[in-house]
Coordinates of C-alpha atoms and ligand atoms in Angstrom, one line a residue:
N1 CA 232.0 89.7 92.1
P2 CA 233.6 89.4 88.7
H3 CA 230.2 89.6 87.0
Q4 CA 228.9 92.6 88.8
R5 CA 229.4 96.3 89.6
V6 CA 227.3 98.8 91.3
L7 CA 227.5 102.5 90.3
T8 CA 226.4 105.3 92.6
W9 CA 226.0 108.9 91.7
T10 CA 224.2 112.0 93.0
T11 CA 221.8 114.6 91.4
F12 CA 220.3 117.6 93.1
N13 CA 217.0 117.2 91.2
R14 CA 214.7 114.3 90.7
T15 CA 215.4 112.8 87.3
S16 CA 213.8 110.3 85.1
R17 CA 214.9 106.7 85.7
S18 CA 218.5 106.2 86.9
T19 CA 220.3 104.7 83.8
V20 CA 223.7 103.3 82.9
W21 CA 224.6 102.7 79.3
Y22 CA 227.7 100.5 79.0
G23 CA 229.6 98.1 76.7
T24 CA 233.0 97.0 75.7
E25 CA 233.2 98.8 72.3
R26 CA 230.0 100.8 72.2
L27 CA 227.5 101.7 74.8
N28 CA 225.1 99.0 73.6
K29 CA 223.8 97.6 76.9
V30 CA 221.6 99.4 79.4
A31 CA 220.7 98.9 83.2
Y32 CA 218.2 100.8 85.2
G33 CA 217.6 101.7 88.8
D34 CA 214.7 103.7 90.2
H35 CA 214.5 107.5 90.4
G36 CA 217.1 107.7 93.1
T37 CA 216.8 107.7 96.9
L38 CA 216.0 111.1 98.4
F39 CA 218.7 112.0 101.0
T40 CA 218.3 115.0 103.3
D41 CA 221.3 116.2 105.2
G42 CA 220.9 116.9 108.9
G43 CA 222.3 120.5 108.7
P44 CA 220.4 123.8 109.2
E45 CA 219.6 124.1 105.4
K46 CA 218.4 120.5 105.2
R47 CA 219.8 120.2 101.7
S48 CA 218.5 117.3 99.7
M49 CA 219.9 115.3 96.9
Y50 CA 219.0 112.1 95.0
I51 CA 221.4 109.1 95.4
H52 CA 221.2 106.9 92.3
R53 CA 222.3 103.2 92.4
V54 CA 222.4 100.9 89.4
Y55 CA 223.7 97.3 89.3
L56 CA 225.3 95.9 86.4
N57 CA 224.8 92.1 86.7
D58 CA 225.8 90.5 83.5
L59 CA 229.4 91.4 83.1
E60 CA 232.2 89.3 81.7
P61 CA 235.2 88.7 84.1
N62 CA 238.5 90.4 83.3
T63 CA 237.0 92.7 80.8
T64 CA 237.2 96.5 80.3
Y65 CA 233.8 98.3 80.0
K66 CA 233.1 101.9 79.0
Y67 CA 230.0 103.5 80.6
H68 CA 228.2 106.6 81.4
V69 CA 225.5 107.3 84.0
G70 CA 222.6 109.6 84.2
S71 CA 219.1 109.7 82.6
E72 CA 217.4 111.0 79.6
L73 CA 217.9 114.5 81.0
G74 CA 221.7 114.3 80.7
W75 CA 224.7 112.1 81.0
S76 CA 228.1 112.0 82.8
E77 CA 231.4 111.9 81.1
L78 CA 232.5 108.5 79.7
F79 CA 234.3 106.4 82.3
L80 CA 235.7 102.9 82.2
F81 CA 236.3 100.0 84.6
R82 CA 237.8 96.5 84.4
T83 CA 236.0 93.6 86.0
F84 CA 237.8 91.1 88.3
P85 CA 239.1 87.9 86.9
D86 CA 237.0 84.8 87.7
G87 CA 238.0 82.4 90.5
Y88 CA 240.4 83.1 93.3
Q89 CA 243.7 82.4 91.8
W90 CA 244.7 85.9 90.8
S91 CA 246.7 88.6 92.6
P92 CA 244.6 91.6 93.7
R93 CA 246.4 94.9 94.0
F94 CA 244.9 97.7 96.2
A95 CA 245.6 100.9 97.8
V96 CA 244.5 101.3 101.4
Y97 CA 244.5 104.4 103.7
G98 CA 242.6 106.4 106.2
D99 CA 242.1 110.0 106.9
L100 CA 241.8 111.7 103.5
G101 CA 240.1 115.0 103.2
N102 CA 239.5 117.9 100.8
D103 CA 242.1 120.2 102.1
N104 CA 245.7 119.0 102.3
A105 CA 244.7 115.8 100.4
Q106 CA 248.4 114.9 99.9
A107 CA 247.9 111.4 98.4
M108 CA 244.9 112.3 96.2
G109 CA 246.8 113.1 93.0
R110 CA 248.8 110.0 93.0
L111 CA 245.8 107.8 93.9
Q112 CA 243.8 109.3 91.1
M113 CA 246.7 108.7 88.6
E114 CA 247.4 105.1 89.7
A115 CA 243.7 104.2 89.7
Q116 CA 243.2 105.5 86.2
N117 CA 246.5 103.9 85.1
G118 CA 245.1 100.4 86.0
Q119 CA 247.5 99.9 89.0
Y120 CA 244.8 98.9 91.4
D121 CA 241.9 96.6 91.3
F122 CA 240.2 98.5 94.1
V123 CA 241.0 101.0 96.8
W124 CA 239.9 100.8 100.5
H125 CA 239.4 104.0 102.5
L126 CA 239.4 103.2 106.2
G127 CA 237.4 106.0 107.6
D128 CA 237.5 109.8 108.0
F129 CA 236.4 111.4 104.8
A130 CA 236.4 115.1 103.6
Y131 CA 236.6 116.7 107.1
N132 CA 233.6 116.5 107.2
L133 CA 231.1 115.1 104.7
E134 CA 228.3 117.1 106.6
D135 CA 230.2 120.5 106.9
D136 CA 228.7 123.5 105.3
N137 CA 225.3 121.8 104.9
A138 CA 227.1 118.8 103.3
K139 CA 228.6 120.9 100.5
V140 CA 232.0 119.7 101.8
G141 CA 230.8 116.2 101.3
D142 CA 229.7 117.0 97.7
E143 CA 233.1 118.5 97.0
F144 CA 234.9 115.4 98.4
M145 CA 232.8 113.0 96.2
R146 CA 233.8 115.2 93.2
Q147 CA 237.5 114.8 94.2
I148 CA 237.3 111.0 94.5
E149 CA 235.4 110.6 91.3
P150 CA 238.6 110.2 89.3
I151 CA 239.3 107.2 91.5
A152 CA 235.9 105.8 92.2
A153 CA 234.6 106.0 88.7
Y154 CA 237.4 103.6 87.6
V155 CA 237.9 101.1 90.5
P156 CA 235.6 100.1 93.4
Y157 CA 235.9 102.5 96.3
L158 CA 235.5 100.4 99.4
V159 CA 234.6 102.2 102.6
T160 CA 234.7 101.9 106.4
P161 CA 233.2 104.5 108.7
G162 CA 235.4 106.7 111.0
N163 CA 234.7 109.1 113.8
H164 CA 234.5 112.1 111.4
E165 CA 231.4 110.5 109.8
E166 CA 229.4 110.5 113.0
A167 CA 227.1 113.4 112.4
Y168 CA 223.4 112.7 112.2
N169 CA 223.9 109.0 112.8
F170 CA 226.6 108.7 110.0
S171 CA 223.8 109.6 107.4
N172 CA 226.1 111.3 104.8
Y173 CA 228.5 108.3 104.9
D174 CA 225.6 105.7 104.8
N175 CA 223.8 107.4 101.9
R176 CA 226.7 108.4 99.7
F177 CA 228.4 105.0 99.4
T178 CA 227.3 101.5 98.6
M179 CA 228.8 98.5 100.2
H180 CA 227.8 94.8 100.3
S181 CA 229.1 91.5 101.3
N182 CA 229.6 88.8 98.6
T183 CA 230.5 86.1 101.1
G184 CA 227.0 84.9 102.0
N185 CA 227.1 86.8 105.3
E186 CA 224.7 89.6 105.0
A187 CA 226.0 92.8 106.3
I188 CA 224.6 96.0 107.7
S189 CA 225.8 97.5 104.5
N190 CA 228.4 100.3 104.7
F191 CA 229.0 99.7 108.4
F192 CA 230.2 96.1 108.3
W193 CA 230.7 93.9 105.4
S194 CA 233.0 91.1 104.0
Q195 CA 234.3 90.4 100.6
N196 CA 236.2 87.6 98.9
I197 CA 238.5 89.0 96.3
G198 CA 241.0 86.6 94.8
P199 CA 242.8 84.8 97.6
V200 CA 241.9 87.4 100.3
H201 CA 238.9 87.6 102.6
L202 CA 238.4 91.3 103.5
I203 CA 236.3 92.3 106.4
S204 CA 235.3 95.9 107.4
I205 CA 234.1 96.7 110.9
S206 CA 232.9 99.9 112.5
T207 CA 235.1 100.7 115.5
E208 CA 232.8 103.8 116.0
F209 CA 230.1 101.6 117.5
Y210 CA 232.4 101.5 120.6
Y211 CA 232.7 105.3 120.6
F212 CA 229.2 106.8 119.7
P213 CA 226.8 104.8 121.9
K214 CA 224.3 107.7 121.7
W215 CA 223.3 106.5 118.2
Y216 CA 222.9 102.8 119.0
G217 CA 223.3 101.9 122.6
A218 CA 224.8 98.5 122.7
L219 CA 222.6 97.1 120.0
Q220 CA 224.8 97.6 117.0
L221 CA 227.8 96.7 118.9
D222 CA 226.2 93.4 119.7
N223 CA 224.9 92.9 116.2
Q224 CA 228.3 93.5 114.8
F225 CA 230.2 91.3 117.1
R226 CA 227.9 88.4 116.4
W227 CA 228.1 88.9 112.7
L228 CA 231.9 89.2 112.9
E229 CA 232.4 86.1 114.9
A230 CA 230.2 84.1 112.5
D231 CA 232.0 85.7 109.5
L232 CA 235.5 84.8 110.9
E233 CA 234.5 81.3 111.9
K234 CA 233.2 80.6 108.5
A235 CA 236.1 82.2 106.7
N236 CA 238.4 80.1 108.8
R237 CA 236.8 76.7 107.9
P238 CA 239.4 74.7 105.9
E239 CA 237.3 74.6 102.7
N240 CA 237.1 78.4 102.8
R241 CA 240.7 79.0 103.8
A242 CA 241.7 76.8 100.9
R243 CA 240.4 79.5 98.6
Q244 CA 240.9 82.6 100.6
P245 CA 243.9 81.9 102.9
W246 CA 244.4 85.5 103.8
I247 CA 242.1 87.3 106.2
I248 CA 242.5 91.0 106.5
V249 CA 240.3 92.9 108.8
G250 CA 240.0 96.8 108.4
G251 CA 238.5 99.3 110.9
H252 CA 239.1 103.0 111.4
R253 CA 240.7 102.9 114.9
P254 CA 243.9 101.1 115.6
F255 CA 244.4 98.7 118.6
Y256 CA 248.2 98.9 118.8
V257 CA 249.9 102.2 118.4
N258 CA 253.4 103.2 119.3
T259 CA 252.0 105.7 121.8
Y260 CA 249.1 103.7 123.3
I261 CA 246.9 100.6 123.1
D262 CA 243.2 101.0 122.5
R263 CA 241.9 98.8 125.4
K264 CA 238.3 98.9 124.3
L265 CA 239.0 97.5 120.9
Q266 CA 241.8 95.2 122.1
T267 CA 239.4 93.7 124.7
A268 CA 236.6 93.3 122.1
F269 CA 238.5 91.7 119.3
E270 CA 242.0 90.5 120.0
E271 CA 241.0 87.0 121.3
L272 CA 238.7 86.5 118.3
F273 CA 241.4 87.4 115.9
W274 CA 243.8 85.0 117.6
R275 CA 241.4 82.1 117.6
T276 CA 240.4 82.5 114.0
G277 CA 243.8 83.5 112.6
V278 CA 243.3 87.0 111.3
D279 CA 246.5 87.8 109.3
I280 CA 246.4 91.6 109.3
Y281 CA 244.4 94.3 111.0
M282 CA 244.5 97.6 109.1
A283 CA 243.4 100.9 110.6
G284 CA 243.8 104.7 110.1
H285 CA 242.8 107.4 112.7
E286 CA 246.4 108.2 113.7
H287 CA 248.0 110.2 111.0
I288 CA 251.0 108.1 110.6
F289 CA 252.3 104.9 109.2
D290 CA 252.7 102.5 112.2
L291 CA 253.6 98.8 111.8
S292 CA 253.5 96.2 114.6
Y293 CA 255.3 93.0 114.9
P294 CA 253.1 89.9 115.3
V295 CA 251.6 90.6 118.7
Y296 CA 249.0 89.1 121.1
R297 CA 248.2 90.5 124.5
E298 CA 251.1 92.9 124.2
Q299 CA 253.4 89.9 123.8
V300 CA 255.6 90.1 120.6
K301 CA 255.3 86.7 118.9
G302 CA 258.7 86.8 117.1
K303 CA 260.0 89.7 115.1
S304 CA 259.5 88.1 111.7
F305 CA 257.0 88.8 108.9
A306 CA 257.7 85.2 107.6
N307 CA 255.2 82.9 109.2
P308 CA 254.0 85.5 111.7
A309 CA 252.8 83.8 114.8
A310 CA 250.1 86.4 115.6
T311 CA 248.0 89.1 113.9
I312 CA 250.1 92.1 112.5
Y313 CA 248.6 95.6 113.1
I314 CA 249.2 98.2 110.5
I315 CA 248.2 101.9 110.7
S316 CA 248.0 103.9 107.4
G317 CA 246.3 107.1 108.4
S318 CA 248.3 109.7 106.7
A319 CA 246.7 110.0 103.3
G320 CA 246.2 113.7 104.0
C321 CA 243.9 115.7 106.2
I322 CA 243.8 119.2 107.7
A323 CA 245.1 118.0 111.1
N324 CA 248.8 117.3 110.8
I325 CA 250.8 114.1 111.2
S326 CA 250.2 112.6 114.6
E327 CA 253.1 112.7 117.2
F328 CA 255.1 109.5 117.8
S329 CA 257.2 108.2 120.6
A330 CA 261.0 108.5 120.5
W331 CA 261.0 105.2 122.6
P332 CA 258.4 103.0 121.0
P333 CA 257.2 99.9 122.8
P334 CA 258.6 96.4 121.8
Y335 CA 255.7 95.6 119.6
T336 CA 256.4 98.5 117.3
A337 CA 258.3 97.5 114.2
K338 CA 258.3 100.9 112.3
V339 CA 256.8 104.3 112.5
S340 CA 256.9 106.9 109.8
G341 CA 255.5 110.5 109.9
E342 CA 255.3 111.1 106.2
Y343 CA 252.0 111.6 104.2
G344 CA 251.1 108.7 102.0
F345 CA 249.2 105.5 101.7
S346 CA 249.7 101.6 101.7
S347 CA 249.8 99.5 98.5
M348 CA 249.3 95.9 98.9
T349 CA 249.5 93.0 96.3
V350 CA 248.1 89.7 97.5
I351 CA 250.4 87.7 95.2
N352 CA 249.2 84.3 96.1
A353 CA 248.3 82.0 99.1
T354 CA 251.6 82.4 100.7
T355 CA 252.8 85.9 99.9
I356 CA 251.7 89.5 100.2
H357 CA 253.8 92.4 99.0
F358 CA 253.3 95.5 101.1
Q359 CA 254.6 99.0 100.5
Q360 CA 254.1 102.2 102.3
I361 CA 254.2 105.0 99.7
N362 CA 255.2 108.5 100.9
H363 CA 253.5 111.1 98.7
E364 CA 253.8 114.7 99.7
Q365 CA 252.8 117.0 96.8
A366 CA 255.1 116.0 94.0
F367 CA 257.6 114.1 96.2
F368 CA 257.4 110.3 96.0
E369 CA 259.3 107.7 98.0
V370 CA 258.7 104.1 99.2
V371 CA 259.3 104.3 102.9
H372 CA 258.7 100.7 103.7
D373 CA 258.8 97.6 101.5
M374 CA 258.2 94.1 102.8
Y375 CA 256.8 90.7 102.0
I376 CA 254.5 89.0 104.5
T377 CA 254.7 85.3 103.9
K378 CA 252.8 82.4 105.4
E379 CA 252.9 78.7 104.7
K380 CA 249.9 77.8 106.7
H381 CA 247.0 80.1 107.6
G382 CA 244.8 79.4 110.6
P383 CA 244.3 79.9 114.4
Y384 CA 247.5 80.9 116.2
H385 CA 247.2 78.8 119.3
Ligands
FE2_1 FE1 239.7 109.3 113.1

């Protein structure tokens, strides 16, 4: 929302009211929350912390604001963010990746640099954080949040849950982040949500509902699917597609990988994606860059990224974690367009209704290289049949 931001931070003591001072020149406006939500980690020490959330609701579009957060007891450093332009005819730029931890965080430095340098409007982390948020009584989670502060204090840090967030019913993940839908489809926040940003409709789903039934049984799985189906059908209506022609779905686990197909997820979602014309499904989990041709029911629907005749599947799961790069097949299946085993992340610019510029950035320590550069173009968005 070009008029709104939500700021989330943590203190280890109860404070006076959660407060944000902000403004374009001076810190002359103020917004308040409550005293923070008490979160207790599930580990043996039962460490507690207060999660503060404050909404800024009266922002001007396309404007840079300075701010600091805290309370009368003390303030953060001074940060800044720029609000989104109004309307849908602008070109969002974002970094998207999965599987980024504290140790071996290969892409972290570049992401911090580029976020602060204004190269992205937002970033999207497709699950597997910190390795793991709950480790060492959630001190690893604290450290991870400190490491992403140089990104998340400047641009919205969108999140999707992965298998590594599973502990104590995903409670560290659910408490430490703040996600919403702005599309009129209420979400189970942080687990599934959808956002209209410029000409793109983004949807995040939890693939983990299919893998950790101990926390939910079939209930969340069913909730999510009904929500997703309604969200996609609405997004695909002509009047909505006229504003947001691109539909990108993100989830932690991939469907089409050069070494296997996730049959559970394929069975659950592929037909829905086909029928509602999902342009791209983005995932992490496998620690590689893996790009599919347009594919449906394992059938390659042409080897072109100009007017693709089915959903394209992209894995960008090599931002950097303690486990190394995943193995990949020397003889990939026909649906595999490209596989790369370098650390890095994806950078996307949704230029307009017809064109997306996609780059896979290899970033290992100080070494930088664009390993894949392509344009995805589409004259007409909608169902594939
Ligand atoms: Fe994973």
